Amino acid sequence: MTIPDAASTPPPTETAPAAPPVAKKVPVDRTHHGDTFTDNYEWLREKENPDVVELLNAEQAYTDAVTADQEQLRTDIFNEIKNRTQETDLSVPSRKDGWWYYSRMVEGSAYAIQCRVKADGDGSDVGDWTPPVVEPGVDVPGEQILLDGNAEAEGQPFFSLGGAAVTRDGNLYAYGADFAGDELFTVRIKDLRTGELLPDTIEKAFYGLTFSPDGTTLYYMVADDSWRPYQVKTHVLGTPVEQDEVLYQEDDVAMWTGFGLTADRRHLAISIGCSEFSETRLLNFDSPERGPQVLIPRSEQILYDAEPFLLEGVEKVLLTHDRDAANSMISLVDGVEFTKPLAAQEWATVIAHDDAVRINGATVTATHMVVSLRKDTIERIQVTALEGLGTVKQAAGVEPVFGEELYTASMGGTEFESPVIRLVYTSDFTPPRVYDFVLPTAVSPAGSGGGELLLRKETPVLGGYRSEDYVAQREWAVAGDGTKVPLSVLRRADLARDGSNAGVVYGYGSYEVSMDPGFGVPRLSLLDRGVVFVIAHVRGGGEMGRHWYEDGKKLNKRNTFSDFVAATDWLAQSGWVDPARIGAMGGSAGGLLMGAVANLAPEKYAAIVAQVPFVDALTTILDPELPLSALEWEEWGNPITDPEVYSYMKSYTPYENVRAVAYPKIAAVTSFNDTRVLYVEPAKWVQVLRATSTGSEPIVLKIEMDGGHGGASGRYEGWKTRAWDYAFLADAIGATTLR
């Protein structure tokens, strides 16, 4: 590594910022399918190498120098976020096993405090599910603190919770804490009767914790060396961790494993799968000696979720599946059917396949089926009575009715025996609202569109915020192949359409993840500076159904990038903005998108912020020993075995396609301990960009040395990170002044 000599380098000024650090070149040839690529910076993967750490620190120093004049803007945006946020706040209590559970935040504290208070009533009446009035800053009689995140984080460089579980008798509380940002957790168990921690300590657990019904056994997840969750283990309380047994181990490196309780808590469901097919194994707590039993084997190549439950005393399984149903459908199956070959099984249709409706998943309460679905890009909830389900007597589904065109309604968790379900509602300019939706019955019949919606809370937004000051509109860009790409266009209502404003285009476009309408306090700081903010719902996401995803993955991946450029062209030609004042932003797989569009159309952007960017995707996926690489084959294809996939990926991966053009201002934002997208990818990328670009705009690497995939921990650090990103963009597109 070489770093410019301080004696020969002028001090940073507005016209002469510090020169960027230049990494030494150590050529390494990578050959696949007869093609050789020479990588000069692969040595930066050596995380323990002092030269690597020195370079990264030098990168941050350079970034600090280049962006020093943005410090006031960052401070302003941070304060705007802070001043709009009610810092002393709490979640809406959720009832479980006779307790109300909630979390609260205290002004000046970075982390949540997990709490509970005893519930009244036996839960048989709707009134029993009315949450207690818990006010910010007001002591709650009988409140019990389960975990104070601020106390846990004291003296630690990082802190994050990775799951928690309470025994059904309410006596024991298990939680996982990450103190490094690598998403591996130390699990401790607290006796809530005494406040003491049990001696049982599990190190390096993955996400996911749950107790057996009798509270004597804790189930937890373990990841392998490539950070792939592959083992479900059991810990018997009071025994040495070394004696913990493996309940299930998944050896296929391309499959992801997880677990959870079924809705009625009679089974532990182990889910194994990729993006194209899956397998569910059920452990029946009434006969655990049988071990986890397979429902539909993965060899049938069906992507499905299973929810077992008892219907009039008969074991049933509610299946959400893609068998002859690209957008998925829902079937009801008797448990005994799974003992037969698939072709001989009888499945009753509950919700038929519909090309215009994507079924996301389904669960049950004691009385209703609850379905998450997507129609016209919007995520919504539908409920149907269990009585008559899958027969000609099946009742019509009921959806809660909301007043906005663009919104998101999702499940907020519910108890199996509850007469209400918890919903979370939000839109781009409606702060999150928590509702309880009363399940329609003969006693409380459905009205126009459904049962009663009981508003439990709307997240307060301070600082004089008024939703009517802003507008969210659906627009459509047209891609080069004629495909119409949906856009969410957000702006201030008083903005003049005079072609002089600044714009930002945001996108993701992978893994069938949808960029659904959702309120964001930080984004207001850009809108209030006259920015037109466009969310591009590009192919590869899930907004338009399964085909939308499949048209943006594997050998169709370039559609994701060209869709984003089309969205940018729409904005440039919309009359809202000055085409010279457009920035772009995306993170993780959206960071790959940023790298790709930077290569495709650098002239269209004044600045690009690539957050934890997956910009060296081919190198990563070619090495199955690296974190998550093998799991990515179902998303991008397998370039190890397929020369066509290799050639196609090499044609678009950002790191290998940097070319001699004038790149815009670019900020690559990363974390040293990120286990999903390793820091080495953006570190290599910025070196090649600087060495190749024919332009003079700065290209910087912002690195959090104590953070993970989500950056530094704690809400205040999170706000600072977002303020940094937005200030970098706002400065580049000339949107620094509040309107």
XYZ file of C-alpha atoms in Angstrom:
739
model
C 0.000 0.000 0.000
C 1.185 3.500 -0.764
C -0.207 6.582 0.864
C 0.758 10.059 -0.380
C 3.559 11.625 1.629
C 2.077 14.291 3.876
C 5.106 16.540 3.358
C 4.531 16.687 -0.419
C 0.735 16.925 -0.288
C -0.962 20.291 0.241
C -3.404 20.462 3.143
C -7.048 19.835 2.237
C -8.906 22.864 0.952
C -12.099 23.370 -1.005
C -10.092 23.387 -4.235
C -7.392 20.868 -3.310
C -8.656 18.056 -1.111
C -6.268 15.461 0.188
C -5.176 12.978 -2.469
C -6.823 9.575 -2.176
C -4.879 6.612 -0.828
C -3.503 4.340 -3.525
C -3.379 0.617 -2.783
C -0.459 -1.393 -4.062
C -1.196 -3.755 -6.930
C -0.710 -7.459 -6.333
C -1.899 -9.157 -9.543
C -3.833 -12.390 -9.050
C -5.184 -14.297 -12.034
C -8.621 -15.898 -11.803
C -9.416 -18.322 -14.598
C -12.791 -19.882 -15.332
C -14.192 -21.355 -18.540
C -11.088 -20.315 -20.458
C -11.382 -16.691 -19.379
C -8.715 -15.067 -17.213
C -9.334 -11.953 -15.150
C -6.418 -10.225 -13.423
C -7.397 -8.782 -10.070
C -4.882 -6.287 -8.677
C -6.651 -5.717 -5.366
C -7.810 -9.115 -4.143
C -5.194 -8.881 -1.391
C -7.455 -6.354 0.340
C -9.513 -9.352 1.481
C -6.821 -10.042 4.124
C -8.757 -8.568 7.027
C -6.007 -9.191 9.580
C -3.288 -7.646 7.400
C -2.079 -4.383 9.037
C -1.613 -2.872 5.572
C -5.300 -3.426 4.845
C -6.378 -1.766 8.080
C -3.972 1.117 7.398
C -5.426 1.594 3.924
C -8.998 1.564 5.199
C -8.189 4.136 7.847
C -6.513 6.256 5.178
C -9.637 5.925 3.024
C -11.771 7.239 5.850
C -9.359 10.112 6.429
C -9.577 11.012 2.746
C -13.361 10.800 2.848
C -13.423 13.060 5.885
C -11.235 15.596 4.082
C -13.242 15.554 0.844
C -16.577 15.921 2.642
C -15.461 18.296 5.400
C -17.471 21.139 3.893
C -20.622 19.016 4.261
C -20.314 18.808 8.032
C -22.806 21.586 8.724
C -25.289 20.066 6.288
C -24.885 16.672 7.980
C -25.466 18.296 11.354
C -28.549 20.084 10.049
C -30.058 16.894 8.613
C -29.256 14.935 11.767
C -30.971 17.591 13.882
C -33.966 17.613 11.551
C -34.330 13.861 12.006
C -33.878 14.184 15.743
C -36.304 17.089 16.076
C -39.019 15.252 14.143
C -38.657 12.120 16.266
C -40.358 11.673 19.610
C -37.321 10.291 21.358
C -39.122 9.072 24.444
C -41.553 6.668 22.845
C -42.837 3.117 23.054
C -44.287 0.358 20.962
C -47.909 -0.750 21.172
C -48.144 -3.564 23.737
C -48.797 -7.049 22.332
C -50.587 -9.669 24.421
C -49.058 -13.118 24.841
C -49.683 -15.774 27.487
C -51.305 -13.358 29.922
C -48.729 -10.556 29.581
C -48.492 -7.343 27.579
C -45.058 -7.042 25.945
C -43.679 -3.759 24.607
C -40.489 -1.766 24.165
C -39.767 1.835 24.966
C -37.151 4.376 24.043
C -35.875 7.119 26.312
C -34.548 10.450 25.114
C -30.759 10.399 25.085
C -30.605 6.587 25.006
C -29.594 4.750 21.856
C -31.292 1.412 22.456
C -34.733 0.085 23.325
C -35.784 -1.224 26.727
C -37.849 -4.431 26.552
C -40.718 -4.480 29.064
C -43.896 -6.271 30.059
C -46.864 -5.861 32.379
C -49.478 -8.367 33.516
C -52.685 -8.559 31.445
C -56.240 -8.641 32.764
C -58.993 -10.982 31.611
C -58.730 -14.443 30.105
C -58.536 -13.215 26.503
C -61.951 -14.479 25.481
C -63.403 -11.025 24.873
C -62.323 -8.375 22.371
C -62.023 -5.953 25.262
C -59.332 -8.155 26.828
C -57.154 -7.296 23.811
C -57.265 -3.559 24.331
C -53.656 -2.623 25.116
C -52.971 -0.830 28.377
C -52.358 2.886 28.191
C -48.606 3.259 28.333
C -47.424 6.842 28.027
C -43.918 8.086 27.250
C -42.041 8.955 30.386
C -44.797 7.689 32.697
C -44.117 4.776 35.027
C -46.366 1.777 34.464
C -47.610 0.032 37.622
C -46.255 -3.489 37.703
C -43.893 -2.942 34.783
C -41.089 -5.478 34.555
C -37.930 -4.782 32.538
C -36.854 -7.820 30.553
C -33.790 -6.278 28.958
C -32.280 -2.796 28.880
C -30.364 -2.557 25.601
C -28.464 0.479 26.867
C -27.067 -1.472 29.813
C -26.145 -4.366 27.531
C -24.383 -2.022 25.095
C -22.386 -0.161 27.736
C -18.678 -0.400 26.978
C -19.292 -2.309 23.737
C -18.327 -1.038 20.260
C -21.555 -2.440 18.823
C -24.847 -3.890 20.051
C -27.796 -5.535 18.384
C -30.455 -8.019 19.461
C -30.864 -11.118 17.315
C -34.012 -12.612 18.732
C -35.725 -13.335 22.019
C -38.105 -15.907 23.475
C -40.142 -16.313 26.641
C -41.304 -19.606 28.126
C -45.066 -20.120 28.134
C -45.200 -19.838 31.900
C -43.530 -16.438 31.569
C -40.614 -17.318 33.863
C -37.609 -17.434 31.532
C -36.409 -14.994 28.879
C -33.757 -15.943 26.303
C -32.084 -13.344 24.099
C -29.204 -13.128 21.638
C -26.808 -10.162 21.597
C -24.291 -9.218 18.892
C -21.378 -7.105 20.120
C -19.339 -7.037 16.884
C -21.725 -6.446 13.990
C -21.082 -9.869 12.448
C -24.638 -11.080 13.153
C -23.453 -13.891 15.395
C -25.007 -13.764 18.828
C -24.256 -14.635 22.435
C -27.384 -16.209 23.920
C -28.186 -15.732 27.598
C -31.217 -16.817 29.623
C -32.733 -14.668 32.363
C -34.948 -15.874 35.198
C -37.641 -13.215 35.265
C -38.699 -14.190 38.792
C -35.324 -13.276 40.263
C -33.727 -11.101 37.562
C -30.679 -13.391 37.590
C -28.964 -14.795 34.519
C -28.716 -18.565 34.305
C -25.208 -19.957 33.810
C -26.226 -21.302 30.386
C -24.391 -19.296 27.693
C -24.370 -20.117 23.981
C -21.779 -18.421 21.785
C -21.932 -17.689 18.043
C -25.589 -18.520 17.559
C -27.477 -17.297 14.510
C -30.902 -15.631 14.362
C -33.794 -17.547 15.910
C -34.702 -18.653 19.432
C -37.678 -20.517 20.841
C -38.478 -22.655 23.869
C -40.144 -26.043 23.966
C -43.701 -25.984 25.393
C -42.483 -27.096 28.833
C -39.680 -24.508 28.872
C -36.927 -27.051 29.514
C -35.316 -26.873 26.061
C -34.153 -23.949 23.946
C -33.967 -24.290 20.163
C -31.426 -22.157 18.352
C -29.726 -21.797 14.967
C -26.048 -22.140 14.039
C -24.325 -20.904 10.872
C -21.409 -22.617 9.144
C -18.080 -21.007 8.251
C -19.621 -19.393 5.172
C -22.278 -17.729 7.381
C -25.003 -20.068 6.094
C -27.545 -21.115 8.738
C -27.445 -24.892 8.591
C -28.026 -26.431 12.043
C -31.004 -26.349 14.373
C -29.705 -27.277 17.813
C -31.337 -28.044 21.130
C -30.040 -26.890 24.489
C -31.457 -28.535 27.602
C -31.361 -25.939 30.348
C -28.851 -26.685 33.045
C -26.674 -28.945 30.888
C -23.278 -28.087 29.325
C -23.549 -26.406 25.933
C -21.049 -28.950 24.623
C -23.784 -31.562 24.990
C -26.276 -29.673 22.812
C -27.697 -31.929 20.124
C -28.282 -31.203 16.454
C -31.986 -31.551 15.734
C -31.482 -30.941 12.019
C -28.495 -30.238 9.764
C -28.709 -29.031 6.167
C -25.675 -30.043 4.105
C -26.680 -28.554 0.750
C -24.606 -25.370 0.526
C -27.219 -23.755 -1.721
C -30.025 -24.022 0.841
C -30.932 -21.657 3.663
C -32.405 -23.003 6.911
C -34.629 -21.364 9.500
C -37.235 -22.343 12.055
C -40.177 -21.038 14.024
C -43.269 -22.056 15.905
C -46.441 -22.725 13.965
C -49.399 -20.450 14.681
C -50.993 -22.825 17.183
C -47.560 -23.636 18.675
C -48.071 -27.398 18.393
C -45.114 -27.778 16.022
C -41.637 -26.471 15.418
C -41.437 -25.804 11.677
C -38.002 -26.086 10.067
C -37.890 -24.359 6.696
C -35.202 -25.231 4.162
C -35.105 -23.558 0.795
C -33.822 -21.225 -1.863
C -35.695 -18.811 -4.104
C -37.000 -21.583 -6.367
C -38.018 -24.545 -4.188
C -38.243 -25.483 -0.536
C -38.886 -28.168 2.052
C -40.678 -28.005 5.415
C -40.043 -30.387 8.309
C -42.415 -30.409 11.265
C -41.480 -31.444 14.788
C -44.669 -32.362 16.632
C -44.242 -31.428 20.285
C -46.698 -34.185 21.232
C -44.340 -36.803 19.755
C -40.880 -35.233 19.565
C -39.216 -38.646 19.555
C -40.239 -39.005 15.877
C -38.040 -36.069 14.951
C -38.807 -33.522 12.228
C -41.074 -34.987 9.527
C -40.912 -33.899 5.875
C -44.130 -32.644 4.296
C -43.237 -32.183 0.623
C -39.650 -33.152 -0.244
C -37.500 -30.647 -2.112
C -37.153 -33.148 -4.945
C -40.668 -32.127 -6.036
C -39.269 -28.653 -6.834
C -42.176 -26.816 -5.186
C -41.736 -23.503 -3.374
C -44.104 -23.590 -0.417
C -44.916 -22.564 3.146
C -46.910 -24.819 5.453
C -49.147 -23.976 8.408
C -50.512 -27.046 10.261
C -53.565 -26.652 12.490
C -56.616 -28.526 13.742
C -59.921 -27.885 11.979
C -62.876 -29.507 13.727
C -60.445 -31.941 15.304
C -58.827 -32.959 11.989
C -55.146 -32.292 11.270
C -54.970 -29.894 8.333
C -52.139 -28.095 6.585
C -52.605 -24.733 4.891
C -50.193 -24.605 1.954
C -49.052 -21.470 0.157
C -47.347 -22.907 -2.914
C -46.332 -22.409 -6.544
C -47.397 -25.817 -7.861
C -48.743 -24.875 -11.313
C -49.116 -21.365 -9.904
C -46.335 -18.869 -10.655
C -47.870 -16.209 -8.392
C -48.630 -18.878 -5.758
C -52.009 -20.088 -4.526
C -53.393 -21.531 -1.296
C -54.563 -25.094 -0.763
C -55.924 -26.976 2.241
C -54.654 -30.529 2.725
C -55.495 -33.237 5.243
C -52.379 -34.230 7.165
C -52.705 -37.884 6.116
C -52.359 -36.926 2.447
C -48.652 -36.290 2.917
C -48.086 -39.999 3.502
C -49.015 -40.569 -0.162
C -47.003 -39.850 -3.303
C -47.544 -36.256 -4.431
C -49.486 -37.235 -7.540
C -52.000 -39.154 -5.399
C -52.588 -36.407 -2.846
C -55.853 -34.460 -2.764
C -55.499 -30.712 -2.271
C -58.531 -28.453 -1.876
C -58.201 -25.016 -3.428
C -58.700 -22.149 -0.991
C -57.416 -19.267 -3.136
C -56.881 -20.050 -6.796
C -53.967 -18.771 -8.818
C -54.377 -15.305 -10.296
C -51.944 -13.673 -12.710
C -52.809 -10.289 -11.174
C -52.442 -11.273 -7.498
C -49.258 -12.436 -5.779
C -49.867 -14.555 -2.672
C -47.103 -13.785 -0.186
C -48.118 -16.139 2.603
C -50.857 -17.294 4.933
C -51.349 -18.144 8.580
C -54.289 -19.005 10.818
C -55.901 -17.999 14.060
C -58.333 -20.237 15.915
C -61.143 -18.906 13.738
C -59.687 -17.368 10.567
C -57.171 -17.684 7.793
C -55.061 -14.547 7.357
C -53.470 -13.979 3.960
C -50.815 -11.491 2.865
C -51.164 -10.692 -0.824
C -50.045 -8.143 -3.390
C -52.319 -6.587 -5.990
C -51.612 -3.550 -8.175
C -48.168 -3.374 -6.475
C -49.804 -2.887 -3.035
C -49.312 -5.254 -0.097
C -52.590 -5.921 1.716
C -54.228 -8.307 4.182
C -57.272 -10.529 3.680
C -59.082 -12.685 6.262
C -61.439 -15.633 5.726
C -63.355 -17.670 8.303
C -62.014 -21.206 8.783
C -65.500 -22.662 8.806
C -66.125 -24.144 5.366
C -62.576 -23.386 4.195
C -61.708 -25.259 1.018
C -65.340 -26.200 0.327
C -68.280 -24.683 -1.517
C -69.319 -23.185 1.832
C -66.122 -21.116 2.085
C -66.849 -17.520 3.049
C -65.619 -14.596 0.972
C -62.382 -12.992 2.035
C -62.551 -9.652 3.811
C -59.957 -6.872 3.526
C -59.600 -3.893 5.856
C -60.368 -0.716 3.923
C -57.893 2.173 3.903
C -58.236 5.583 2.325
C -55.012 5.988 0.340
C -54.127 4.742 -3.131
C -50.513 3.837 -2.314
C -49.973 2.171 1.046
C -48.638 -0.917 2.813
C -50.696 -3.051 5.199
C -48.828 -5.909 6.828
C -49.169 -8.304 9.722
C -47.895 -7.007 13.032
C -48.177 -10.322 14.865
C -51.112 -11.943 16.600
C -52.016 -14.646 19.061
C -53.714 -17.814 17.846
C -56.691 -17.506 20.210
C -57.103 -13.755 19.738
C -60.328 -12.316 18.287
C -58.246 -9.553 16.674
C -55.192 -9.431 14.438
C -52.531 -6.762 14.684
C -51.862 -4.756 11.509
C -49.250 -2.157 10.664
C -50.300 0.449 8.114
C -48.126 3.081 6.502
C -47.692 5.067 3.322
C -45.013 7.366 2.022
C -46.436 10.270 4.035
C -48.526 8.522 6.683
C -46.432 7.607 9.731
C -46.848 3.969 10.802
C -50.205 3.225 12.376
C -50.870 0.162 14.492
C -54.383 -1.239 14.204
C -56.203 -4.171 15.723
C -58.619 -5.589 13.178
C -61.611 -7.323 14.768
C -62.098 -10.608 12.966
C -65.604 -10.682 11.485
C -67.944 -13.220 13.096
C -71.658 -13.804 13.370
C -71.535 -11.603 16.489
C -69.518 -8.833 14.857
C -70.375 -9.155 11.167
C -68.291 -7.659 8.441
C -69.294 -4.193 7.466
C -68.334 -2.524 4.198
C -65.063 -4.229 3.456
C -64.445 -5.970 6.775
C -64.536 -5.944 10.531
C -63.782 -2.985 12.728
C -60.366 -1.319 12.610
C -59.244 -0.173 16.055
C -56.461 2.404 15.863
C -53.997 1.723 18.667
C -51.297 4.230 17.731
C -49.949 6.492 15.027
C -46.241 7.176 15.296
C -45.936 10.845 16.235
C -43.909 13.138 13.991
C -42.828 16.392 15.578
C -41.579 19.657 14.143
C -44.853 20.749 12.581
C -45.054 17.877 10.096
C -48.204 17.848 7.940
C -48.813 15.024 5.480
C -50.740 17.357 3.165
C -47.511 19.247 2.484
C -46.300 16.291 0.396
C -47.513 14.271 -2.573
C -46.910 10.645 -3.599
C -47.857 9.703 -7.169
C -47.630 6.566 -9.291
C -45.897 7.134 -12.597
C -44.533 4.719 -15.220
C -41.236 4.669 -17.071
C -40.854 2.714 -20.298
C -37.845 0.414 -20.567
C -35.999 -0.210 -23.810
C -37.944 -3.428 -24.429
C -41.268 -1.648 -23.968
C -41.883 -2.827 -20.390
C -43.682 -0.304 -18.202
C -41.797 0.182 -14.927
C -43.766 1.535 -11.945
C -42.337 4.542 -10.128
C -43.265 6.136 -6.827
C -42.673 9.870 -7.198
C -42.451 11.792 -3.931
C -42.210 15.568 -3.611
C -43.423 18.597 -1.751
C -46.902 19.690 -2.775
C -45.731 23.277 -3.372
C -42.870 22.341 -5.690
C -42.975 24.112 -9.041
C -42.808 21.946 -12.154
C -40.346 24.268 -13.845
C -37.492 21.947 -14.706
C -35.123 23.456 -12.163
C -35.352 21.077 -9.205
C -32.995 18.354 -8.039
C -33.887 14.673 -8.106
C -32.847 11.374 -6.502
C -33.621 7.918 -7.895
C -33.590 4.993 -5.457
C -33.751 1.283 -6.262
C -33.036 -2.284 -5.152
C -34.401 -4.906 -7.555
C -33.342 -8.340 -6.282
C -34.566 -11.381 -4.331
C -38.235 -10.522 -5.062
C -37.973 -7.782 -2.431
C -40.488 -4.979 -2.931
C -39.879 -1.315 -2.187
C -43.300 -0.787 -0.634
C -44.726 2.589 0.419
C -43.424 3.450 3.857
C -42.911 6.578 5.889
C -39.372 7.797 6.477
C -38.477 10.785 8.644
C -34.964 11.195 7.158
C -36.310 11.417 3.596
C -38.242 14.568 4.530
C -34.931 16.400 4.785
C -34.326 15.851 1.071
C -37.896 16.670 0.073
C -37.797 19.894 2.089
C -34.743 20.918 0.071
C -36.751 20.665 -3.131
C -35.683 17.153 -4.138
C -38.024 14.996 -6.215
C -37.491 11.506 -4.810
C -38.252 8.621 -7.181
C -38.422 4.990 -6.060
C -37.902 2.820 -9.139
C -39.725 -0.518 -8.811
C -37.394 -2.281 -11.224
C -37.543 -5.885 -12.380
C -35.938 -8.285 -9.945
C -38.176 -6.993 -7.161
C -41.592 -8.364 -6.308
C -43.890 -5.401 -6.876
C -45.592 -6.810 -9.984
C -45.719 -10.511 -9.131
C -43.454 -13.493 -9.584
C -42.793 -12.831 -13.274
C -41.456 -9.372 -12.356
C -38.882 -11.047 -10.162
C -37.981 -13.739 -12.679
C -37.558 -11.132 -15.411
C -34.824 -9.509 -13.319
C -32.768 -12.491 -12.130
C -30.184 -14.900 -13.544
C -29.873 -14.399 -17.316
C -32.398 -11.544 -17.187
C -30.497 -9.538 -14.572
C -29.540 -6.695 -16.878
C -33.231 -5.731 -17.009
C -32.839 -4.478 -13.435
C -30.173 -2.018 -14.517
C -31.811 -0.826 -17.731
C -35.105 -0.321 -15.850
C -33.316 1.970 -13.414
C -31.802 3.978 -16.256
C -35.281 4.223 -17.800
C -36.586 5.555 -14.472
C -33.797 8.126 -14.493
C -34.702 9.136 -18.056
C -38.343 9.538 -17.020
C -37.318 11.881 -14.222
C -34.960 13.840 -16.475
C -37.764 14.351 -19.026
C -40.608 14.848 -16.520
C -40.370 18.601 -16.304
C -39.799 18.412 -12.567
C -35.991 18.441 -12.464
C -32.870 19.749 -14.102
C -31.326 16.634 -15.744
C -27.897 17.782 -14.553
C -29.060 17.599 -10.922
C -29.964 13.917 -10.514
C -28.413 11.606 -7.933
C -28.864 7.870 -7.325
C -28.856 5.668 -4.252
C -29.134 1.972 -3.411
C -27.773 -0.521 -0.902
C -26.540 -4.126 -0.806
C -27.925 -5.722 -3.994
C -29.129 -2.180 -4.680
C -25.460 -1.227 -4.375
C -24.708 -3.633 -7.207
C -27.421 -1.763 -9.101
C -25.594 1.506 -8.375
C -22.306 0.112 -9.645
C -23.952 -1.246 -12.782
C -25.732 2.003 -13.705
C -22.547 3.954 -12.966
C -20.902 1.901 -15.710
C -23.926 1.984 -18.037
C -24.788 5.665 -17.851
C -22.369 7.684 -15.694
C -23.288 10.876 -17.510
C -26.872 10.748 -16.198
C -25.914 11.221 -12.532
C -24.302 14.014 -10.585
C -23.625 11.662 -7.684
C -24.154 8.067 -6.631
C -24.299 6.679 -3.096
C -23.747 2.914 -2.993
C -24.480 1.549 0.479
C -22.755 -1.747 1.444
C -22.565 -2.422 -2.298
C -22.372 -5.929 -3.791
C -20.074 -4.675 -6.552
C -17.692 -7.625 -6.872
C -20.445 -10.195 -7.226
C -18.677 -12.539 -9.638
C -15.579 -12.942 -7.474
C -17.760 -13.634 -4.450
C -20.101 -16.119 -6.100
C -17.219 -17.995 -7.724
C -15.952 -18.886 -4.240
C -18.494 -21.083 -2.396
C -16.420 -20.773 0.789
C -17.184 -17.072 1.079
C -20.226 -15.971 3.116
C -23.518 -16.776 1.391
C -21.921 -17.403 -2.027
C -23.528 -20.778 -2.730
C -26.905 -19.442 -1.630
C -26.676 -16.830 -4.360
C -26.701 -19.355 -7.231
C -30.514 -19.382 -7.365
C -30.525 -15.595 -7.716
C -27.728 -14.982 -10.188
C -26.984 -18.445 -11.606
C -23.942 -20.613 -10.940
C -20.921 -19.199 -12.779
C -18.728 -22.048 -11.510
C -20.475 -24.726 -13.549
C -22.246 -22.716 -16.262
C -20.074 -20.806 -18.764
C -23.106 -18.856 -20.038
C -23.837 -17.583 -16.519
C -20.163 -16.740 -16.041
C -20.047 -14.755 -19.279
C -23.337 -12.991 -18.549
C -22.328 -12.000 -15.012
C -18.951 -10.790 -16.178
C -20.732 -8.536 -18.647
C -22.399 -6.539 -15.870
C -20.590 -6.940 -12.532
C -19.476 -3.423 -11.567
C -15.909 -4.186 -10.500
C -14.997 -5.862 -13.780
C -16.713 -3.358 -16.045
C -15.261 -0.061 -14.887
C -14.297 1.822 -18.027
C -12.443 4.932 -19.087
C -15.261 7.477 -18.769
C -15.909 10.435 -16.513
C -17.625 8.969 -13.448
C -19.756 11.207 -11.218
C -19.116 11.748 -7.532
C -19.379 8.342 -5.894
C -19.552 7.362 -2.238
C -19.215 3.683 -1.341
C -20.445 3.179 2.218
C -19.441 0.005 4.057
C -18.638 -1.615 7.416
C -15.554 -3.578 8.388
C -17.541 -6.383 10.063
C -20.273 -6.765 7.457
C -20.825 -10.500 6.907
C -23.250 -10.147 3.992
C -21.303 -7.878 1.653
C -17.675 -7.903 2.712
C -15.878 -4.553 2.975
C -13.372 -5.773 0.396
C -15.869 -5.355 -2.447
C -16.295 -1.555 -2.215
C -12.644 -1.183 -1.144
C -11.477 -2.812 -4.394
C -14.103 -1.017 -6.452
C -13.088 2.516 -5.452
C -9.456 1.746 -6.266
C -10.333 0.670 -9.809
C -12.749 3.570 -10.274
C -10.129 6.137 -9.330
C -7.465 4.503 -11.497
C -9.759 4.337 -14.553
C -12.065 7.350 -14.452
C -11.264 10.122 -16.903
C -13.132 12.628 -14.767
C -12.084 14.679 -11.780
C -14.971 14.072 -9.387
C -13.998 12.540 -6.031
C -14.688 8.860 -5.362
C -14.711 8.050 -1.663
C -14.986 5.049 0.640
C -16.777 5.658 3.921
C -16.106 2.761 6.272
C -17.491 2.083 9.733
C -14.801 0.039 11.488
C -17.173 -1.173 14.246
C -20.305 -1.759 12.204
C -22.116 -4.535 10.379
C -24.355 -4.767 7.307
C -26.657 -2.103 8.729
C -23.803 0.195 9.713
C -23.063 1.374 13.229
C -25.459 0.368 16.001
C -27.814 2.573 17.978
C -30.458 4.945 16.662
C -28.319 8.077 16.901
C -25.479 6.495 14.921
C -28.054 5.323 12.406
C -29.345 8.850 12.011
C -25.791 10.122 11.545
C -25.202 7.540 8.822
C -28.344 8.534 6.943
C -27.502 12.221 7.368
C -24.075 11.546 5.858
C -25.541 9.771 2.828
C -28.150 12.439 2.209
C -25.712 15.304 2.704
C -23.341 13.773 0.137
C -26.160 13.580 -2.405
C -27.705 16.950 -1.566
C -24.356 18.702 -1.860
C -23.691 17.130 -5.263
C -27.093 17.978 -6.737
C -27.235 21.476 -5.285
C -30.051 20.860 -2.821
C -28.545 22.094 0.419
C -31.006 24.844 1.345
C -34.379 24.320 2.967
C -37.278 25.718 0.953
